XYZ file of C-alpha atoms in Angstrom:
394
model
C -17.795 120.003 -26.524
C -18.740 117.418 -23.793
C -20.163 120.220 -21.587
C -22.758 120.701 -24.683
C -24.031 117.164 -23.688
C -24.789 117.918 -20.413
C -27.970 120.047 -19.271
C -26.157 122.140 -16.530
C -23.343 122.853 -18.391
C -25.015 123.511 -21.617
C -27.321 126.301 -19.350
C -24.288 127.626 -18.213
C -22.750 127.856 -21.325
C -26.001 130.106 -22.294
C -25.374 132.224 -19.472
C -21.423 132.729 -19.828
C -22.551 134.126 -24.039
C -24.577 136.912 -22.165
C -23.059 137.338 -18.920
C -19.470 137.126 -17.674
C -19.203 134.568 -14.545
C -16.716 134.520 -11.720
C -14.319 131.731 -11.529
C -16.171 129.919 -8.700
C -19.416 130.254 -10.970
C -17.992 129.017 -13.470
C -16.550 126.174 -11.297
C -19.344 125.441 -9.287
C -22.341 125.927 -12.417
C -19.791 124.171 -15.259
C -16.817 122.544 -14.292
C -18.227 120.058 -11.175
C -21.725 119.021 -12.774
C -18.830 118.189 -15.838
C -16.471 116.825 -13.508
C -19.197 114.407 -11.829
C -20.525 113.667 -15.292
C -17.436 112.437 -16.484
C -16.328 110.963 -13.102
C -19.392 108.689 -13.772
C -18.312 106.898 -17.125
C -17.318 103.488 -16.696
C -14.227 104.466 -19.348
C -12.566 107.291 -17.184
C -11.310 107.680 -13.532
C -10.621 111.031 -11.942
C -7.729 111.245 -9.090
C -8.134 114.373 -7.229
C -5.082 115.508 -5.076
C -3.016 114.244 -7.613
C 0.633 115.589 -8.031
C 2.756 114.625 -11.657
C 5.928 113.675 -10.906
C 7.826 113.278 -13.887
C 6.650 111.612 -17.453
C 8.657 109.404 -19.552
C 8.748 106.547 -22.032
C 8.598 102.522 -21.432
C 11.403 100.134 -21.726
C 14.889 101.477 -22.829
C 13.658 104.858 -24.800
C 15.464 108.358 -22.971
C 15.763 111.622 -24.071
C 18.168 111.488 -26.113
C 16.855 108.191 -28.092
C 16.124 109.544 -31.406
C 13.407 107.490 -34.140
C 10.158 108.679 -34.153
C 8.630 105.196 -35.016
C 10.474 103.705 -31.961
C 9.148 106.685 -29.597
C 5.403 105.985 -30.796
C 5.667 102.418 -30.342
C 7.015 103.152 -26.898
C 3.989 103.588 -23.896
C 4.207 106.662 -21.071
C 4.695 106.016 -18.229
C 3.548 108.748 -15.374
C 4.760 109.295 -11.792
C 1.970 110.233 -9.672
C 2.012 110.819 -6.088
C -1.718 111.044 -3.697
C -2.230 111.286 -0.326
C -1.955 107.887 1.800
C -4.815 106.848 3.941
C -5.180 108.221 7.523
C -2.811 111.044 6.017
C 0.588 109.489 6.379
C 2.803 110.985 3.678
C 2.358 110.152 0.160
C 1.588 107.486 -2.068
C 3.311 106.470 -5.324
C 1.688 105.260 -8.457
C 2.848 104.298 -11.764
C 0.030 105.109 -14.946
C 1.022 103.586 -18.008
C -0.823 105.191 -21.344
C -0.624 105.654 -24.630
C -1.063 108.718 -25.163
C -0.519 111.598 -22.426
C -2.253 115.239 -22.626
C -0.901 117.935 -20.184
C -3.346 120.091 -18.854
C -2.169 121.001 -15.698
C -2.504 124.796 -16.546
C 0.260 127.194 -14.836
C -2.315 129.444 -12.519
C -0.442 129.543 -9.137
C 3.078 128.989 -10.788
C 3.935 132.707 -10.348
C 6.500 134.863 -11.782
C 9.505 135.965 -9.132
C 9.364 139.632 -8.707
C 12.899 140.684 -9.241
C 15.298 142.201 -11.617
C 15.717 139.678 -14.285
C 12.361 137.529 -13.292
C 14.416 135.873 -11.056
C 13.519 135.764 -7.120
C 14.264 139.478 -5.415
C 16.683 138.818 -2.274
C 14.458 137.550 0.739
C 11.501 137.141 -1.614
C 11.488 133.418 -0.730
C 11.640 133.641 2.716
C 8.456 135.701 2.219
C 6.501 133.243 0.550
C 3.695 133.214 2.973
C 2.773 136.756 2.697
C 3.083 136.902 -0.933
C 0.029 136.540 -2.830
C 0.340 135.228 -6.523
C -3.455 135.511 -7.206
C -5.939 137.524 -7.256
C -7.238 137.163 -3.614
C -11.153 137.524 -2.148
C -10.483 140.356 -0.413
C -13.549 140.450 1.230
C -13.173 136.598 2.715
C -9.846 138.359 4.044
C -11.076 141.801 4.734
C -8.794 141.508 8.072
C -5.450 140.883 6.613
C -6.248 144.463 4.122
C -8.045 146.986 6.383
C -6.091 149.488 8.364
C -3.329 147.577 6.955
C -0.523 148.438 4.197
C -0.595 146.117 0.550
C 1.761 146.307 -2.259
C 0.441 145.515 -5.509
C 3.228 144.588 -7.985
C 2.121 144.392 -12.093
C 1.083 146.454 -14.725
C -2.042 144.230 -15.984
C -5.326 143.380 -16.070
C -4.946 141.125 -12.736
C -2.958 143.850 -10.850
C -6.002 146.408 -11.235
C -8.545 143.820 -10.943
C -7.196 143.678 -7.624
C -6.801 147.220 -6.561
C -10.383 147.932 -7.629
C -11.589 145.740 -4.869
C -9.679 146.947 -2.655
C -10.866 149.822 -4.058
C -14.328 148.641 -3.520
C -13.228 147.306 0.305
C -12.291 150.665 1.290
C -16.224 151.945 0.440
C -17.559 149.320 2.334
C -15.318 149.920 5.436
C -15.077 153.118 6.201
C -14.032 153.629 9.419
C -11.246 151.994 8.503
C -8.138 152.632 6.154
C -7.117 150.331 2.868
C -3.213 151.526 2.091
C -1.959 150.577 -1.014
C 1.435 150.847 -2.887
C 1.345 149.936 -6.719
C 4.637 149.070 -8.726
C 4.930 148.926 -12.105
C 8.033 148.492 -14.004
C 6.279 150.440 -16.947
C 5.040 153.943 -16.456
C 1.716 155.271 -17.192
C 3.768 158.022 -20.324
C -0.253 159.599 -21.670
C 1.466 162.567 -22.905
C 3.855 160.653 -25.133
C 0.954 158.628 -26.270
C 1.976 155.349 -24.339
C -0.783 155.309 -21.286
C -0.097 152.464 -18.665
C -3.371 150.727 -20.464
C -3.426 151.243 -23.848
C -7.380 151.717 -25.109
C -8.832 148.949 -27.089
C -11.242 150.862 -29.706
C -14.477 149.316 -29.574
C -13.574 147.213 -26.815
C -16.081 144.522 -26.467
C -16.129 144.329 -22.578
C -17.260 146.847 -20.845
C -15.847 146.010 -18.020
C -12.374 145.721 -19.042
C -12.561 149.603 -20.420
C -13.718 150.555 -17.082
C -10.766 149.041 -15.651
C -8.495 150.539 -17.750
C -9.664 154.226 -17.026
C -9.445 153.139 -13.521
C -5.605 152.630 -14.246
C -4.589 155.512 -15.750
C -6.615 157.639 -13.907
C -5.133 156.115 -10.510
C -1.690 156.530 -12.495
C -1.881 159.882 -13.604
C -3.043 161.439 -10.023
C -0.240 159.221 -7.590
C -2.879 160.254 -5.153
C -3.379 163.956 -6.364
C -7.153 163.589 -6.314
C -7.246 161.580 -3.017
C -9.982 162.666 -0.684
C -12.125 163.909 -3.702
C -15.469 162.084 -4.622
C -14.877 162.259 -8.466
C -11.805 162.512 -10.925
C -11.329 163.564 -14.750
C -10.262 160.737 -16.314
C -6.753 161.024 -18.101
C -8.166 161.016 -21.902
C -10.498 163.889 -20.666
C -13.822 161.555 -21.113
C -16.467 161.630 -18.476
C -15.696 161.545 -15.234
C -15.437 158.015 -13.312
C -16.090 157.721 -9.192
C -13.042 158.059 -7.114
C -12.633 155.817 -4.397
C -13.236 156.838 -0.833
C -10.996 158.737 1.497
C -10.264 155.892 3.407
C -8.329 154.442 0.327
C -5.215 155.221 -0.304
C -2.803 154.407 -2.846
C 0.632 155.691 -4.044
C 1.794 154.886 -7.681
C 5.525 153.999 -8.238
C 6.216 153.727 -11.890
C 9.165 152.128 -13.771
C 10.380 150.102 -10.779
C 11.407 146.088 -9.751
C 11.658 144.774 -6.529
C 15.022 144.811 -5.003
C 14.819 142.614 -1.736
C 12.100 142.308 0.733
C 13.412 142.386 4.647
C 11.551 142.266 8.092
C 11.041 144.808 10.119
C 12.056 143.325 13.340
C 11.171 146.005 15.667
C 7.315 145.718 14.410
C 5.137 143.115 16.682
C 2.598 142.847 13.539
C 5.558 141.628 11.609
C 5.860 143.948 8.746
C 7.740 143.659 5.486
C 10.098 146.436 3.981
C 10.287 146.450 -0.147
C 13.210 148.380 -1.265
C 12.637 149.270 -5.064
C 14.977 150.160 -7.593
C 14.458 152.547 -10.118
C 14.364 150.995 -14.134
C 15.589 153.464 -16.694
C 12.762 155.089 -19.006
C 14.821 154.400 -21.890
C 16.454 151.090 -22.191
C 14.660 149.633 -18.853
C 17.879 149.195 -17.339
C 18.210 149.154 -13.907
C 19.689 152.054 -11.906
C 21.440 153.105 -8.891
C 17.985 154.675 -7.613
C 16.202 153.010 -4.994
C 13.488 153.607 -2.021
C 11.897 151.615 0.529
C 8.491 150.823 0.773
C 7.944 150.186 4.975
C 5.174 148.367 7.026
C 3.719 146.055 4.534
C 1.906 143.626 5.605
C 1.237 142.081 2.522
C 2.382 141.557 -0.925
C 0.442 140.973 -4.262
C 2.257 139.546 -6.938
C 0.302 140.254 -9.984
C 3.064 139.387 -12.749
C 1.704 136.760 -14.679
C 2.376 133.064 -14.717
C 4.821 130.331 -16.313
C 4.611 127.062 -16.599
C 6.026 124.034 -14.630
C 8.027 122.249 -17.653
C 9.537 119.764 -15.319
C 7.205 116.795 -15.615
C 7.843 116.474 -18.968
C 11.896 116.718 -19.433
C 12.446 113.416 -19.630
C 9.933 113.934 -23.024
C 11.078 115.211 -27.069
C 9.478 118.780 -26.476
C 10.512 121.752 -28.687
C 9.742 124.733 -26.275
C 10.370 128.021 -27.482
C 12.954 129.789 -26.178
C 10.543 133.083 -24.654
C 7.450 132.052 -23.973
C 8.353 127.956 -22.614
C 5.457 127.274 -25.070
C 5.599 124.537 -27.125
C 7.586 125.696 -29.958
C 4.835 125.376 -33.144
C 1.911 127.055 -31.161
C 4.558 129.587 -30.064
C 5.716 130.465 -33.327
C 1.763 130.573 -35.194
C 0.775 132.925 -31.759
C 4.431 135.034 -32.329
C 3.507 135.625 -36.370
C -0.039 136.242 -35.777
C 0.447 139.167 -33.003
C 2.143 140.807 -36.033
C -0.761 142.937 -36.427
C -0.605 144.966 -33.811
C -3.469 144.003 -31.811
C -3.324 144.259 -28.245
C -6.865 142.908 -28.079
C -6.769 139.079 -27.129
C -10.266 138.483 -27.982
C -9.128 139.072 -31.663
C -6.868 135.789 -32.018
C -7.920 132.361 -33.596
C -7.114 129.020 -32.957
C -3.774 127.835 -34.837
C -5.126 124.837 -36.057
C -4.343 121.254 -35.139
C -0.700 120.958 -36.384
C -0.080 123.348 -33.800
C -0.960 121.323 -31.050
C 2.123 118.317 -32.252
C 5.350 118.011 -30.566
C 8.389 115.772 -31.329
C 7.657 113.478 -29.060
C 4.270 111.441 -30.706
C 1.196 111.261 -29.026
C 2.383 113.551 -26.322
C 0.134 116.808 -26.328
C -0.184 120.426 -24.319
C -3.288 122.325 -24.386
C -4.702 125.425 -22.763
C -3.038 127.861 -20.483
C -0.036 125.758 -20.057
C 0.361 125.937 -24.507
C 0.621 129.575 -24.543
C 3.952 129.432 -21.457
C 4.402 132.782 -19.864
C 1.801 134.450 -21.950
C -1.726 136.158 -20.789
C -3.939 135.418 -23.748
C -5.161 132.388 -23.215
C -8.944 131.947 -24.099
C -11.174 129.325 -23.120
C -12.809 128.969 -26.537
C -9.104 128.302 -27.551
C -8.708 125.588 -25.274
C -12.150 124.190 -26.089
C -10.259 124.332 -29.824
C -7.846 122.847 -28.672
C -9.190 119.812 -27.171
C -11.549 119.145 -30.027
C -7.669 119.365 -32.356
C -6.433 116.930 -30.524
C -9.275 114.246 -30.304
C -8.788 114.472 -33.935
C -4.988 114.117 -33.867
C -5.188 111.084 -31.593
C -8.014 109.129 -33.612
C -5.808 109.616 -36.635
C -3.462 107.941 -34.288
C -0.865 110.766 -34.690
C-alpha cells in the first residue's frame, strides 16, 4: 500500500504485526504522517471538515436513466459543504470527477436502541447523553464515578467498555462506578449458547479475556460482587473480579422501551424502561422494568451506514446488511461455515467491489453496511481492487 512507501507508516505497520495499537496510535503513528504525505502531492488535495451532500451524474442522466455506456460517459458531480471563513455558516462546492470512491466509513452512524432498530420513544430527545462509541472513560472519569451508566449491546464494543469502567472503578476507589448492562440475548451456558461464544484457538489474547469477562459478569448478575476473584463460567482458572466499588447488574433478553426524565432530580437523570424479549421467538412481551437515575447511556449496538449521498446513484444494496449487494452476497455465502471468527474471512475479490452504476465504488467499513467484521487488511484489499478496476477503466 502507499503507507509501505512511507518510513513512519511502514514502522508502524511493523509494530501493528506484533502489537495491537489504540485507535489514536494508530491515527497519530499511521494515518497523519500518511495524511500529510499525501496532502503534499501536487496531484491530490485534502478538504478536512468536509460534509457530502448528495452525489449524482452530469447533464440530463437521473436515477432512473438506464444504459450503462451513457452512465460511464456521464461525469459525478459531488455536493460538498465546508465551513465559511470567520465561521459564518457553510460553504457550498460543486466537485466534478470521474470516478467517485466512498469511504466515508459508518463509525458514529449508530444503531437506534429500540424494538425494531428503530428510535425507542424519547431516545432522540436524549441524544446528548447517549454515547454511540466507545468513550475514554478516563478523559471523562467525572461524568462515570459515583454516577449510574447503562451499557446497551451484546458485543465486543459493549464489554470493551464495561471493562474500563471496570478498570475506572480500581483506580477510584473511594468512589462508586454503577453500571446496568442490557442485552437483548441472554448469556444461556447451560444450554450451550454462552453470551460470547469461545473462539478455539483464538488468536488474540485479548479478545478471549474479554469474553470470560462477559460471561463471567453474565452468569453472577452481581452474585460475586464484593469478592476479589470469580470462577469463570466454563470452570477454567479463575480471572480478577473487579473492585467493590463497581457495580453492575445484568439484564438479559431485553430492548429499550422509552427513555424519560426524571424531573424531580437536579443532576438531571434519565429513566430506561425495558421490555422483556421472549427466549424463544425474541418477541417482545408485556414485561417491563425501569432502570432509574441514569446519568448516562452507552449505545454499543453496532453501526449502519449513511446511504443517502449516493441515492441519486445505480446502487444494488442488499436488502439486510445496506451493503452493496455483490460484496454482500460473497460475505453472506462465505459465513456459511460457521465461523464466528472474523479474522478467518478473505477478501472477495475485485468483482465484488462493482456496482451498477460505473466507476462508482464503496470500500471499507461502509462495504460491509450494518455488519461488525470489517478488517483493515480487507480494506487495504480493497483499495488495491479498485486501483485495478479503475486503470482498466471499469
Amino acid at each position: 500500500s502507499l503507507g509501505a512507501a512511507i518510513p513512519e507508516c511502514k514502522e508502524m505497520g511493523k509494530e501493528m504485526e506484533a502489537d495491537y495499537p489504540t485507535g489514536k496510535e494508530f491515527l497519530d503513528q499511521y494515518l497523519r504522517p500518511l495524511g500529510e504525505y499525501v496532502a503534499g502531492s501536487e496531484r491530490c488535495k485534502i478538504m478536512l471538515e468536509t460534509k457530502v451532500v448528495s452525489i449524482g451524474k452530469s447533464s440530463k442522466l437521473l436515477k432512473g436513466d438506464m444504459g450503462k455506456i451513457r452512465r460511464k460517459g456521464a461525469s459525478f458531480r459531488t455536493l460538498v459543504t465546508t465551513q465559511a471563513d470567520h465561521g459564518k455558516g457553510e460553504k457550498e462546492e460543486m466537485i466534478i470527477s470521474d470516478a467517485v470512491v466512498d469511504a466515508s466509513g459508518t463509525y458514529g452512524n449508530g444503531n437506534w436502541l429500540g424494538q425494531g432498530g428503530i428510535p425507542a420513544l424519547g431516545e432522540r430527545s436524549f441524544s446528548a447523553s447517549i454515547i454511540r462509541t466507545i468513550p475514554n472513560v478516563v478523559e471523562d472519569a467525572a461524568r462515570y464515578l459515583n454516577k449510574t451508566t447503562a451499557v446497551v449491546g451484546s458485543a465486543y464494543s459493549a464489554i470493551t467498555t464495561i471493562n474500563k469502567l471496570k478498570e475506572l472503578a480500581a483506580a477510584n476507589t473511594a468512589a462508586t462506578v454503577d453500571v446496568h448492562w442490557c442485552t437483548r440475548r441472554g448469556n444461556d451456558v447451560a444450554e450451550g449458547s454462552p453470551l460470547y461464544e469461545k473462539i478455539e484457538n483464538d488468536p488474540l489474547p485479548q479478545r478471549e479475556t474479554l469474553s470470560k469477562l462477559a460471561n463471567a459478569l453474565a452468569s453472577s448478575n452481581n452474585g460475586c460482587a464484593g469478592t476479589s476473584v470469580c470462577a469463570t463460567t466454563d470452570g477454567e482458572a479463575k480471572d480478577e473480579w473487579p473492585a467493590p466499588n463497581f457495580r453492575l447488574l445484568y439484564h438479559p433478553r431485553v430492548q429499550l422501551e422509552s427513555i424519560s426524565s426524571n424531573a424531580a432530580d437536579s443532576d438531571s437523570t434519565m429513566s430506561l424502561l425495558l421490555r422483556d424479549v421472549n427466549e424463544l421467538d425474541e418477541a417482545a412481551t408485556d414485561k417491563v422494568h425501569a432502570i432509574k437515575d441514569v446519568s448516562t447511556v452507552i449505545a454499543n449496538v453496532g453501526f449502519r451506514p449513511d446511504t443517502s449521498i449516493f441515492q441519486e446513484l445505480q446502487v444494488h444494496q442488499c436488502y439486510a446488511s445496506e451493503g452493496p449487494m455483490k460484496l454482500a452476497a460473497a460475505l453472506m455465502s462465505a459465513s456459511g461455515s460457521g465461523s464466528v471468527d472474523c479474522l478467518a474471512q478473505e477478501s472477495p475479490g475485485k468483482d465484488t467491489m462493482m456496482n451498477p452504476e460505473p466507476s462508482f465504488y464503496i470500500v471499507g467499513m461502509k462495504s460491509y453496511g450494518r455488519s461488525s467484521k470489517f478488517l483493515l487488511t480487507i480494506g487495504h484489499e480493497q483499495v488495491h481492487h479498485v486501483m485495478e478496476l479503475l486503470n482498466e477503466g471499469i
